[in-house]
Amino acid sequence: MRVLLGIGGGIAAYKAAELVRLLRGDGHEVCCCPTRHATAFVAPLTLEVLSGRPLLTEAYLEPGTGGREEHIDAAAWTEVLCVAPATADLLARLSLGIAGDVLTTTALAVAGPWIVAPAMHGRMWAQPQVQEHVERLRTRGVRIVGPEYGALASGESGWGRMAEPTKIVAEITAALRPGPLQDRRIVVTAGPTYEPIDPVRFLGNRSSGRMGFAIAAEAAGRGAAVTLIAGPVALPTPGGVRRLDVETAAEMRQATLAAAADADAVVMAAAVADFRPAAVAPVKIKKGEAPPAPLALARNPDILTELATAAPGALRVGFAAETGDLAREALAKLERKGCDLIVANDVSAEGIGFASPDNEVTIFRRRGEPLFLSRRPKEEIARTLLDLVTQELAERGPSPAAGR
Ligand code: C5P
């Protein structure tokens, strides 16, 4: 494959040399395009020798090209664009389409996927304006790799280290492989919801979010554009996934209904709280002498049931955690919630379910026999579930979103 490697002007630019070496080792052709500042960190000659090609540089502005537009030629040559490291300045310009140099001008004309590996000081990375640019790129389907946590050039530790070159190469390889869910939009919910009692207390549950995150990672790995709506969990965002963090069932409902409108499939793996405190105390409830009045609860809307009317065209997958007659409860839920698949597990069994890395489930579907999956890692359950989703979507025909 032909990779255009844009290199930003940060200290991590020295790792671009290693990136070129790895890509060449995997049989890719690489054209390096360092920004003017990047050449202060990594020598152009190093990049030229490692890539075995002339660099794409600002010299394209000089007369002597015989009238050819070098940035257009370079973009036509490019099958995948990788920008590593992407500085805060480059992220902003790439996200806004500001094309003031050869790299950003060429980027705008690249038809293939973009992989962007940000690297900067942790305090810069944390700035909302930087995050907004990253989010904007991500929603356009750009794969953001890293940054990672660790030692920064300043001697401090923080989020801001560029992802390791091996990880960036893996992302480039994945982007080039058209997956069976290419052109599909998949929404996944994960984790618990927290329903506030007062400013510091909440009603919640022990869902770790692992099952939903594994499903999101698997769907992204198959080429889908994945929106992951996550309750409060302590898990890193899988590569290539757009993540929206929410806290309450009401927030999850709003985010899910909006994202589901043009989705091909919605997988509701979240453990949404069925009830919330009827009123939220505006200030912390004092211990006092006597216990406070019993907590009045109100019912939360059932998001999955609402999806039957809000996203009737989408394949809808529900989860059911049961303690009784698994098959009877799951099939009743399939009907009641109008979904296509139900992933049911017996939460009274030990070593599986909520906080565990493993699960044991039976997948019930509208058509076909139930599928029993004995205890195994959640990643493997996700793989089998996505096999079924991929198969069902293929039977339904092309995505209504295709071609947009
Ligand atoms: O009714 P029960 O909570 O057992 O149903 C579980 C399924 O319904 C899960 O897929 C869960 O994400 C979804 N659900 C929902 N909205 C709720 C409660 C559950 O979408 N308020």
Tab-separated table of C-alpha atoms and ligand atoms in Angstrom:
chain	number	residue	atom	x	y	z
A	1	MET	CA	0.000	0.000	0.000
A	2	ARG	CA	1.061	3.613	-0.526
A	3	VAL	CA	1.253	5.575	2.717
A	4	LEU	CA	1.710	9.335	2.915
A	5	LEU	CA	3.308	10.011	6.291
A	6	GLY	CA	2.743	13.556	7.546
A	7	ILE	CA	5.149	14.438	10.351
A	8	GLY	CA	4.381	17.313	12.732
A	9	GLY	CA	6.909	19.504	14.527
A	10	GLY	CA	7.089	17.890	17.975
A	11	ILE	CA	9.739	15.881	19.784
A	12	ALA	CA	7.932	12.611	18.932
A	13	ALA	CA	8.890	13.312	15.299
A	14	TYR	CA	12.095	11.351	15.893
A	15	LYS	CA	9.902	8.215	16.156
A	16	ALA	CA	8.667	8.823	12.608
A	17	ALA	CA	11.928	7.287	11.379
A	18	GLU	CA	11.035	4.037	13.150
A	19	LEU	CA	7.517	4.221	11.755
A	20	VAL	CA	8.883	4.471	8.209
A	21	ARG	CA	11.169	1.492	8.850
A	22	LEU	CA	8.287	-0.646	10.164
A	23	LEU	CA	5.989	0.293	7.290
A	24	ARG	CA	8.673	-0.489	4.716
A	25	GLY	CA	9.339	-3.786	6.496
A	26	ASP	CA	5.664	-4.677	6.061
A	27	GLY	CA	5.956	-4.032	2.336
A	28	HIS	CA	4.314	-0.595	2.191
A	29	GLU	CA	5.591	2.289	0.084
A	30	VAL	CA	6.056	5.436	2.150
A	31	CYS	CA	6.282	9.070	1.138
A	32	CYS	CA	7.297	11.380	4.004
A	33	CYS	CA	5.930	14.868	4.335
A	34	PRO	CA	7.545	16.588	7.341
A	35	THR	CA	6.345	20.074	8.250
A	36	ARG	CA	8.970	22.800	8.322
A	37	HIS	CA	9.241	22.509	12.115
A	38	ALA	CA	9.426	18.702	11.983
A	39	THR	CA	12.699	18.940	10.090
A	40	ALA	CA	14.231	20.493	13.239
A	41	PHE	CA	13.518	17.189	15.058
A	42	VAL	CA	14.194	14.616	12.363
A	43	ALA	CA	16.614	15.061	9.476
A	44	PRO	CA	15.050	15.068	6.003
A	45	LEU	CA	17.908	12.894	4.776
A	46	THR	CA	17.077	10.240	7.417
A	47	LEU	CA	13.476	10.108	6.173
A	48	GLU	CA	14.527	10.078	2.535
A	49	VAL	CA	16.989	7.218	3.012
A	50	LEU	CA	14.564	5.129	5.113
A	51	SER	CA	11.616	5.684	2.776
A	52	GLY	CA	13.653	5.391	-0.400
A	53	ARG	CA	11.670	8.242	-1.926
A	54	PRO	CA	12.033	12.008	-2.281
A	55	LEU	CA	10.152	13.930	0.396
A	56	LEU	CA	7.041	15.951	-0.249
A	57	THR	CA	8.110	19.394	0.925
A	58	GLU	CA	7.304	23.064	0.611
A	59	ALA	CA	9.531	23.083	-2.480
A	60	TYR	CA	6.324	22.304	-4.328
A	61	LEU	CA	5.685	26.045	-4.227
A	62	GLU	CA	8.832	26.743	-6.261
A	63	PRO	CA	8.636	27.193	-10.018
A	64	GLY	CA	9.985	24.247	-11.955
A	65	THR	CA	7.214	21.660	-11.701
A	66	GLY	CA	6.157	22.302	-15.256
A	67	GLY	CA	2.741	23.465	-14.079
A	68	ARG	CA	1.870	20.156	-12.375
A	69	GLU	CA	0.050	20.423	-9.077
A	70	GLU	CA	2.266	18.418	-6.770
A	71	HIS	CA	-0.213	18.235	-3.885
A	72	ILE	CA	-2.880	16.788	-6.175
A	73	ASP	CA	-0.419	14.305	-7.663
A	74	ALA	CA	0.739	13.311	-4.163
A	75	ALA	CA	-2.848	12.866	-2.954
A	76	ALA	CA	-3.692	10.714	-5.978
A	77	TRP	CA	-0.656	8.519	-5.201
A	78	THR	CA	-1.742	8.176	-1.542
A	79	GLU	CA	-3.896	5.239	-0.444
A	80	VAL	CA	-3.777	6.083	3.249
A	81	LEU	CA	-2.713	9.229	5.088
A	82	CYS	CA	-1.012	8.895	8.447
A	83	VAL	CA	-0.106	11.960	10.497
A	84	ALA	CA	2.338	11.087	13.288
A	85	PRO	CA	3.024	12.955	15.427
A	86	ALA	CA	0.058	15.309	15.076
A	87	THR	CA	0.740	18.469	17.074
A	88	ALA	CA	-2.061	20.621	18.526
A	89	ASP	CA	-1.517	23.005	15.610
A	90	LEU	CA	-1.807	20.242	13.001
A	91	LEU	CA	-4.912	18.762	14.673
A	92	ALA	CA	-6.612	22.147	14.545
A	93	ARG	CA	-5.710	22.764	10.919
A	94	LEU	CA	-6.658	19.239	9.809
A	95	SER	CA	-9.986	19.420	11.629
A	96	LEU	CA	-10.915	22.837	10.249
A	97	GLY	CA	-9.614	22.262	6.728
A	98	ILE	CA	-7.061	25.065	6.973
A	99	ALA	CA	-4.666	24.242	4.185
A	100	GLY	CA	-1.696	26.570	4.531
A	101	ASP	CA	1.146	24.148	3.829
A	102	VAL	CA	1.941	21.195	1.631
A	103	LEU	CA	0.818	18.579	4.204
A	104	THR	CA	-2.602	20.055	4.989
A	105	THR	CA	-3.214	20.981	1.330
A	106	THR	CA	-2.421	17.442	0.214
A	107	ALA	CA	-4.497	15.962	3.069
A	108	LEU	CA	-7.600	17.715	1.787
A	109	ALA	CA	-7.225	15.988	-1.551
A	110	VAL	CA	-6.612	12.471	-0.156
A	111	ALA	CA	-9.542	10.161	-0.878
A	112	GLY	CA	-8.448	7.318	1.413
A	113	PRO	CA	-8.600	6.917	5.201
A	114	TRP	CA	-6.717	9.129	7.661
A	115	ILE	CA	-4.890	7.834	10.720
A	116	VAL	CA	-3.831	10.527	13.163
A	117	ALA	CA	-1.526	9.995	16.161
A	118	PRO	CA	-1.577	13.068	18.420
A	119	ALA	CA	1.402	13.887	20.658
A	120	MET	CA	1.865	16.896	22.918
A	121	HIS	CA	2.187	17.876	26.566
A	122	GLY	CA	-0.642	16.489	28.740
A	123	ARG	CA	-1.919	19.956	29.652
A	124	MET	CA	-2.210	20.881	25.979
A	125	TRP	CA	-3.987	17.595	25.205
A	126	ALA	CA	-6.500	18.275	28.001
A	127	GLN	CA	-7.536	21.655	26.549
A	128	PRO	CA	-11.176	21.619	25.398
A	129	GLN	CA	-10.292	23.244	22.077
A	130	VAL	CA	-7.821	20.433	21.318
A	131	GLN	CA	-10.426	17.844	22.298
A	132	GLU	CA	-12.995	19.538	20.080
A	133	HIS	CA	-10.696	19.235	17.076
A	134	VAL	CA	-10.046	15.556	17.855
A	135	GLU	CA	-13.761	14.907	18.231
A	136	ARG	CA	-14.514	16.648	14.948
A	137	LEU	CA	-11.943	14.506	13.147
A	138	ARG	CA	-13.243	11.347	14.822
A	139	THR	CA	-16.849	12.011	13.832
A	140	ARG	CA	-15.657	12.331	10.247
A	141	GLY	CA	-14.273	8.797	10.466
A	142	VAL	CA	-10.620	9.669	11.119
A	143	ARG	CA	-8.914	6.983	13.206
A	144	ILE	CA	-7.250	8.607	16.197
A	145	VAL	CA	-4.462	6.487	17.742
A	146	GLY	CA	-3.372	7.433	21.266
A	147	PRO	CA	-1.981	9.475	22.846
A	148	GLU	CA	-0.759	7.254	25.638
A	149	TYR	CA	0.009	7.948	29.264
A	150	GLY	CA	3.646	8.110	30.312
A	151	ALA	CA	6.784	10.209	30.531
A	152	LEU	CA	6.601	13.464	28.583
A	153	ALA	CA	9.517	15.469	27.197
A	154	SER	CA	9.051	17.984	30.035
A	155	GLY	CA	9.988	15.300	32.570
A	156	GLU	CA	6.417	15.105	33.852
A	157	SER	CA	4.027	12.213	33.331
A	158	GLY	CA	0.684	12.562	31.603
A	159	TRP	CA	-1.507	11.793	28.598
A	160	GLY	CA	0.347	13.007	25.556
A	161	ARG	CA	2.942	10.468	24.451
A	162	MET	CA	2.571	9.437	20.856
A	163	ALA	CA	1.262	5.875	20.448
A	164	GLU	CA	4.036	3.359	19.809
A	165	PRO	CA	4.929	3.008	16.098
A	166	THR	CA	3.849	-0.678	16.130
A	167	LYS	CA	0.372	0.396	17.256
A	168	ILE	CA	0.174	3.041	14.537
A	169	VAL	CA	1.206	0.483	11.914
A	170	ALA	CA	-1.521	-1.898	13.181
A	171	GLU	CA	-4.086	0.887	12.800
A	172	ILE	CA	-2.898	1.654	9.249
A	173	THR	CA	-3.146	-2.031	8.318
A	174	ALA	CA	-6.656	-2.264	9.802
A	175	ALA	CA	-7.791	0.864	7.951
A	176	LEU	CA	-6.686	-0.592	4.640
A	177	ARG	CA	-8.524	-3.865	5.121
A	178	PRO	CA	-12.146	-3.430	4.058
A	179	GLY	CA	-14.135	-5.152	6.791
A	180	PRO	CA	-17.463	-6.949	6.399
A	181	LEU	CA	-19.143	-4.019	8.209
A	182	GLN	CA	-17.666	-1.324	5.970
A	183	ASP	CA	-20.323	1.388	5.341
A	184	ARG	CA	-22.339	0.225	8.370
A	185	ARG	CA	-23.133	2.472	11.321
A	186	ILE	CA	-23.375	0.712	14.647
A	187	VAL	CA	-24.379	2.202	17.980
A	188	VAL	CA	-23.353	0.395	21.171
A	189	THR	CA	-24.269	1.326	24.730
A	190	ALA	CA	-22.176	0.113	27.639
A	191	GLY	CA	-21.745	0.328	31.386
A	192	PRO	CA	-24.104	1.348	34.155
A	193	THR	CA	-26.075	4.546	34.559
A	194	TYR	CA	-25.818	6.659	37.703
A	195	GLU	CA	-29.056	8.205	38.926
A	196	PRO	CA	-28.338	11.107	41.304
A	197	ILE	CA	-29.909	11.237	44.767
A	198	ASP	CA	-28.154	14.467	45.748
A	199	PRO	CA	-25.000	16.220	44.484
A	200	VAL	CA	-22.720	13.456	45.837
A	201	ARG	CA	-24.803	10.257	45.967
A	202	PHE	CA	-26.361	8.120	43.289
A	203	LEU	CA	-28.154	4.857	42.550
A	204	GLY	CA	-26.047	2.682	40.274
A	205	ASN	CA	-25.040	-0.878	39.510
A	206	ARG	CA	-21.864	-2.941	39.144
A	207	SER	CA	-21.730	-3.101	35.340
A	208	SER	CA	-18.065	-2.720	34.248
A	209	GLY	CA	-18.882	-1.863	30.617
A	210	ARG	CA	-16.507	-4.599	29.390
A	211	MET	CA	-19.079	-6.431	27.288
A	212	GLY	CA	-20.192	-3.295	25.426
A	213	PHE	CA	-16.617	-2.068	24.929
A	214	ALA	CA	-15.633	-5.478	23.506
A	215	ILE	CA	-18.578	-5.283	21.082
A	216	ALA	CA	-17.636	-1.743	20.021
A	217	ALA	CA	-13.999	-2.801	19.434
A	218	GLU	CA	-15.058	-5.838	17.421
A	219	ALA	CA	-17.490	-3.813	15.267
A	220	ALA	CA	-14.828	-1.147	14.585
A	221	GLY	CA	-12.346	-3.898	13.715
A	222	ARG	CA	-14.812	-5.083	11.064
A	223	GLY	CA	-14.889	-1.652	9.492
A	224	ALA	CA	-18.109	-0.230	10.987
A	225	ALA	CA	-18.428	3.409	12.023
A	226	VAL	CA	-19.077	2.842	15.718
A	227	THR	CA	-20.614	5.227	18.241
A	228	LEU	CA	-20.105	3.970	21.772
A	229	ILE	CA	-22.379	5.536	24.368
A	230	ALA	CA	-20.728	4.829	27.690
A	231	GLY	CA	-22.025	5.198	31.212
A	232	PRO	CA	-19.478	5.889	33.984
A	233	VAL	CA	-16.771	3.247	33.458
A	234	ALA	CA	-12.993	3.142	33.774
A	235	LEU	CA	-12.107	1.713	30.363
A	236	PRO	CA	-10.015	3.123	27.494
A	237	THR	CA	-11.796	3.914	24.224
A	238	PRO	CA	-11.207	1.189	21.622
A	239	GLY	CA	-9.313	2.388	18.519
A	240	GLY	CA	-11.394	3.946	15.767
A	241	VAL	CA	-14.481	4.258	17.974
A	242	ARG	CA	-16.384	7.489	18.597
A	243	ARG	CA	-17.236	7.605	22.299
A	244	LEU	CA	-19.893	9.684	24.014
A	245	ASP	CA	-19.823	9.660	27.814
A	246	VAL	CA	-23.121	9.906	29.677
A	247	GLU	CA	-24.152	9.461	33.272
A	248	THR	CA	-27.910	9.070	33.709
A	249	ALA	CA	-30.477	6.940	31.867
A	250	ALA	CA	-32.038	10.159	30.553
A	251	GLU	CA	-28.696	11.249	29.055
A	252	MET	CA	-28.147	7.767	27.620
A	253	ARG	CA	-31.630	7.836	26.093
A	254	GLN	CA	-31.044	11.200	24.427
A	255	ALA	CA	-27.618	10.210	23.025
A	256	THR	CA	-28.822	6.779	21.880
A	257	LEU	CA	-31.966	7.999	20.116
A	258	ALA	CA	-29.967	10.700	18.296
A	259	ALA	CA	-27.225	8.293	17.212
A	260	ALA	CA	-29.667	5.483	16.312
A	261	ALA	CA	-31.616	7.573	13.805
A	262	ASP	CA	-29.336	6.575	10.912
A	263	ALA	CA	-27.788	3.422	12.392
A	264	ASP	CA	-27.819	-0.023	10.810
A	265	ALA	CA	-27.682	-1.715	14.205
A	266	VAL	CA	-28.018	-0.749	17.865
A	267	VAL	CA	-26.587	-2.983	20.571
A	268	MET	CA	-27.907	-2.133	24.027
A	269	ALA	CA	-25.299	-3.711	26.290
A	270	ALA	CA	-25.691	-1.028	28.966
A	271	ALA	CA	-27.192	-1.902	32.337
A	272	VAL	CA	-29.613	1.007	32.341
A	273	ALA	CA	-31.135	1.775	35.749
A	274	ASP	CA	-34.843	0.961	35.685
A	275	PHE	CA	-35.614	3.563	38.347
A	276	ARG	CA	-34.259	6.942	39.416
A	277	PRO	CA	-34.894	9.006	42.526
A	278	ALA	CA	-38.144	10.897	41.873
A	279	ALA	CA	-36.506	14.127	43.018
A	280	VAL	CA	-32.829	15.082	43.218
A	281	ALA	CA	-31.953	16.932	46.430
A	282	PRO	CA	-30.275	20.214	45.402
A	283	VAL	CA	-27.852	20.038	48.353
A	284	LYS	CA	-26.194	17.103	50.113
A	285	ILE	CA	-28.689	15.317	52.372
A	286	LYS	CA	-27.540	15.788	55.989
A	287	LYS	CA	-27.053	12.816	58.280
A	288	GLY	CA	-29.390	14.407	60.903
A	289	GLU	CA	-30.809	12.683	63.905
A	290	ALA	CA	-33.384	10.461	62.223
A	291	PRO	CA	-32.926	8.547	58.939
A	292	PRO	CA	-34.171	10.532	55.917
A	293	ALA	CA	-37.587	9.811	54.457
A	294	PRO	CA	-37.749	6.693	52.219
A	295	LEU	CA	-36.439	7.364	48.735
A	296	ALA	CA	-39.304	7.818	46.267
A	297	LEU	CA	-38.453	6.355	42.852
A	298	ALA	CA	-39.675	7.128	39.351
A	299	ARG	CA	-39.510	4.741	36.380
A	300	ASN	CA	-36.888	5.427	33.720
A	301	PRO	CA	-37.908	5.239	30.055
A	302	ASP	CA	-36.975	1.930	28.400
A	303	ILE	CA	-34.583	2.936	25.620
A	304	LEU	CA	-34.620	-0.415	23.822
A	305	THR	CA	-38.427	-0.432	23.637
A	306	GLU	CA	-38.410	3.135	22.303
A	307	LEU	CA	-35.934	2.168	19.585
A	308	ALA	CA	-38.600	-0.034	17.987
A	309	THR	CA	-40.339	3.165	16.883
A	310	ALA	CA	-37.362	5.581	16.887
A	311	ALA	CA	-35.108	3.350	14.749
A	312	PRO	CA	-37.416	0.736	13.198
A	313	GLY	CA	-34.994	0.034	10.336
A	314	ALA	CA	-32.062	-0.758	12.610
A	315	LEU	CA	-31.206	-4.254	13.780
A	316	ARG	CA	-31.807	-4.051	17.543
A	317	VAL	CA	-29.933	-6.173	20.057
A	318	GLY	CA	-30.860	-6.315	23.737
A	319	PHE	CA	-29.245	-7.908	26.761
A	320	ALA	CA	-31.069	-9.759	29.503
A	321	ALA	CA	-29.577	-10.550	32.888
A	322	GLU	CA	-31.822	-13.157	34.467
A	323	THR	CA	-31.913	-15.320	37.541
A	324	GLY	CA	-34.932	-17.498	36.716
A	325	ASP	CA	-36.033	-19.412	33.614
A	326	LEU	CA	-33.555	-17.946	31.105
A	327	ALA	CA	-35.270	-19.020	27.882
A	328	ARG	CA	-38.770	-17.998	28.945
A	329	GLU	CA	-37.682	-14.584	30.271
A	330	ALA	CA	-35.454	-13.853	27.283
A	331	LEU	CA	-38.063	-14.756	24.673
A	332	ALA	CA	-40.684	-12.679	26.491
A	333	LYS	CA	-38.241	-9.745	26.485
A	334	LEU	CA	-37.541	-10.216	22.773
A	335	GLU	CA	-41.268	-9.812	22.094
A	336	ARG	CA	-41.958	-7.075	24.632
A	337	LYS	CA	-39.038	-4.892	23.559
A	338	GLY	CA	-39.471	-5.609	19.847
A	339	CYS	CA	-35.808	-6.460	19.246
A	340	ASP	CA	-34.152	-8.870	16.842
A	341	LEU	CA	-31.617	-10.538	19.133
A	342	ILE	CA	-31.383	-10.965	22.896
A	343	VAL	CA	-28.160	-11.928	24.628
A	344	ALA	CA	-29.225	-13.568	27.880
A	345	ASN	CA	-27.107	-14.625	30.817
A	346	ASP	CA	-27.805	-16.173	34.170
A	347	VAL	CA	-26.448	-13.615	36.638
A	348	SER	CA	-26.841	-16.016	39.557
A	349	ALA	CA	-23.985	-18.161	38.133
A	350	GLU	CA	-20.537	-17.460	39.617
A	351	GLY	CA	-17.513	-16.154	37.700
A	352	ILE	CA	-19.465	-14.673	34.810
A	353	GLY	CA	-21.406	-11.522	34.075
A	354	PHE	CA	-21.092	-8.076	35.556
A	355	ALA	CA	-17.561	-7.431	36.841
A	356	SER	CA	-15.969	-10.529	35.297
A	357	PRO	CA	-13.818	-10.682	32.126
A	358	ASP	CA	-15.819	-13.789	31.156
A	359	ASN	CA	-19.426	-14.399	30.315
A	360	GLU	CA	-21.677	-17.339	29.494
A	361	VAL	CA	-24.675	-16.469	27.375
A	362	THR	CA	-27.437	-17.769	25.173
A	363	ILE	CA	-28.289	-15.664	22.146
A	364	PHE	CA	-31.990	-15.793	21.225
A	365	ARG	CA	-33.104	-14.546	17.809
A	366	ARG	CA	-36.385	-14.049	16.018
A	367	ARG	CA	-35.464	-16.638	13.455
A	368	GLY	CA	-33.292	-19.664	14.163
A	369	GLU	CA	-32.357	-21.734	17.161
A	370	PRO	CA	-30.916	-20.196	20.335
A	371	LEU	CA	-27.116	-20.242	20.422
A	372	PHE	CA	-25.494	-21.287	23.717
A	373	LEU	CA	-21.987	-19.953	24.352
A	374	SER	CA	-20.326	-21.612	27.344
A	375	ARG	CA	-18.076	-19.565	29.625
A	376	ARG	CA	-15.442	-17.613	27.633
A	377	PRO	CA	-13.858	-14.124	27.481
A	378	LYS	CA	-16.228	-11.286	26.618
A	379	GLU	CA	-14.141	-10.547	23.488
A	380	GLU	CA	-15.063	-13.993	22.143
A	381	ILE	CA	-18.747	-13.484	22.948
A	382	ALA	CA	-18.508	-10.152	21.090
A	383	ARG	CA	-17.000	-11.919	18.076
A	384	THR	CA	-19.837	-14.463	17.830
A	385	LEU	CA	-22.484	-11.797	18.394
A	386	LEU	CA	-20.950	-9.663	15.630
A	387	ASP	CA	-20.912	-12.719	13.331
A	388	LEU	CA	-24.695	-12.896	13.785
A	389	VAL	CA	-25.124	-9.133	13.343
A	390	THR	CA	-22.933	-9.166	10.206
A	391	GLN	CA	-24.943	-12.072	8.792
A	392	GLU	CA	-28.334	-10.461	9.566
A	393	LEU	CA	-27.260	-7.137	8.043
A	394	ALA	CA	-25.946	-8.870	4.923
A	395	GLU	CA	-29.345	-10.581	4.533
A	396	ARG	CA	-31.083	-7.210	4.834
A	397	GLY	CA	-29.046	-5.745	1.961
A	398	PRO	CA	-26.968	-2.587	1.657
A	399	SER	CA	-27.025	0.084	4.313
A	400	PRO	CA	-29.460	2.962	3.796
A	401	ALA	CA	-26.533	5.126	4.920
A	402	ALA	CA	-24.220	3.782	2.184
A	403	GLY	CA	-22.929	6.316	-0.278
A	404	ARG	CA	-23.317	9.285	2.046
B	1	C5P	O1	-35.766	-5.069	31.181
B	1	C5P	P1	-34.303	-5.283	31.326
B	1	C5P	O2	-33.606	-4.167	32.075
B	1	C5P	O3	-33.923	-6.631	31.836
B	1	C5P	O4	-33.773	-5.236	29.824
B	1	C5P	C1	-32.450	-5.254	29.509
B	1	C5P	C2	-32.236	-4.673	28.130
B	1	C5P	O5	-32.976	-3.475	27.956
B	1	C5P	C3	-30.790	-4.259	27.923
B	1	C5P	O6	-30.489	-4.418	26.550
B	1	C5P	C4	-30.790	-2.818	28.349
B	1	C5P	O7	-29.728	-2.102	27.760
B	1	C5P	C5	-32.136	-2.336	27.876
B	1	C5P	N1	-32.756	-1.291	28.727
B	1	C5P	C6	-33.042	-0.060	28.177
B	1	C5P	N2	-33.612	0.921	28.939
B	1	C5P	C7	-33.916	0.703	30.231
B	1	C5P	C8	-33.638	-0.552	30.798
B	1	C5P	C9	-33.049	-1.528	30.023
B	1	C5P	O8	-32.763	0.125	26.990
B	1	C5P	N3	-34.469	1.666	30.927
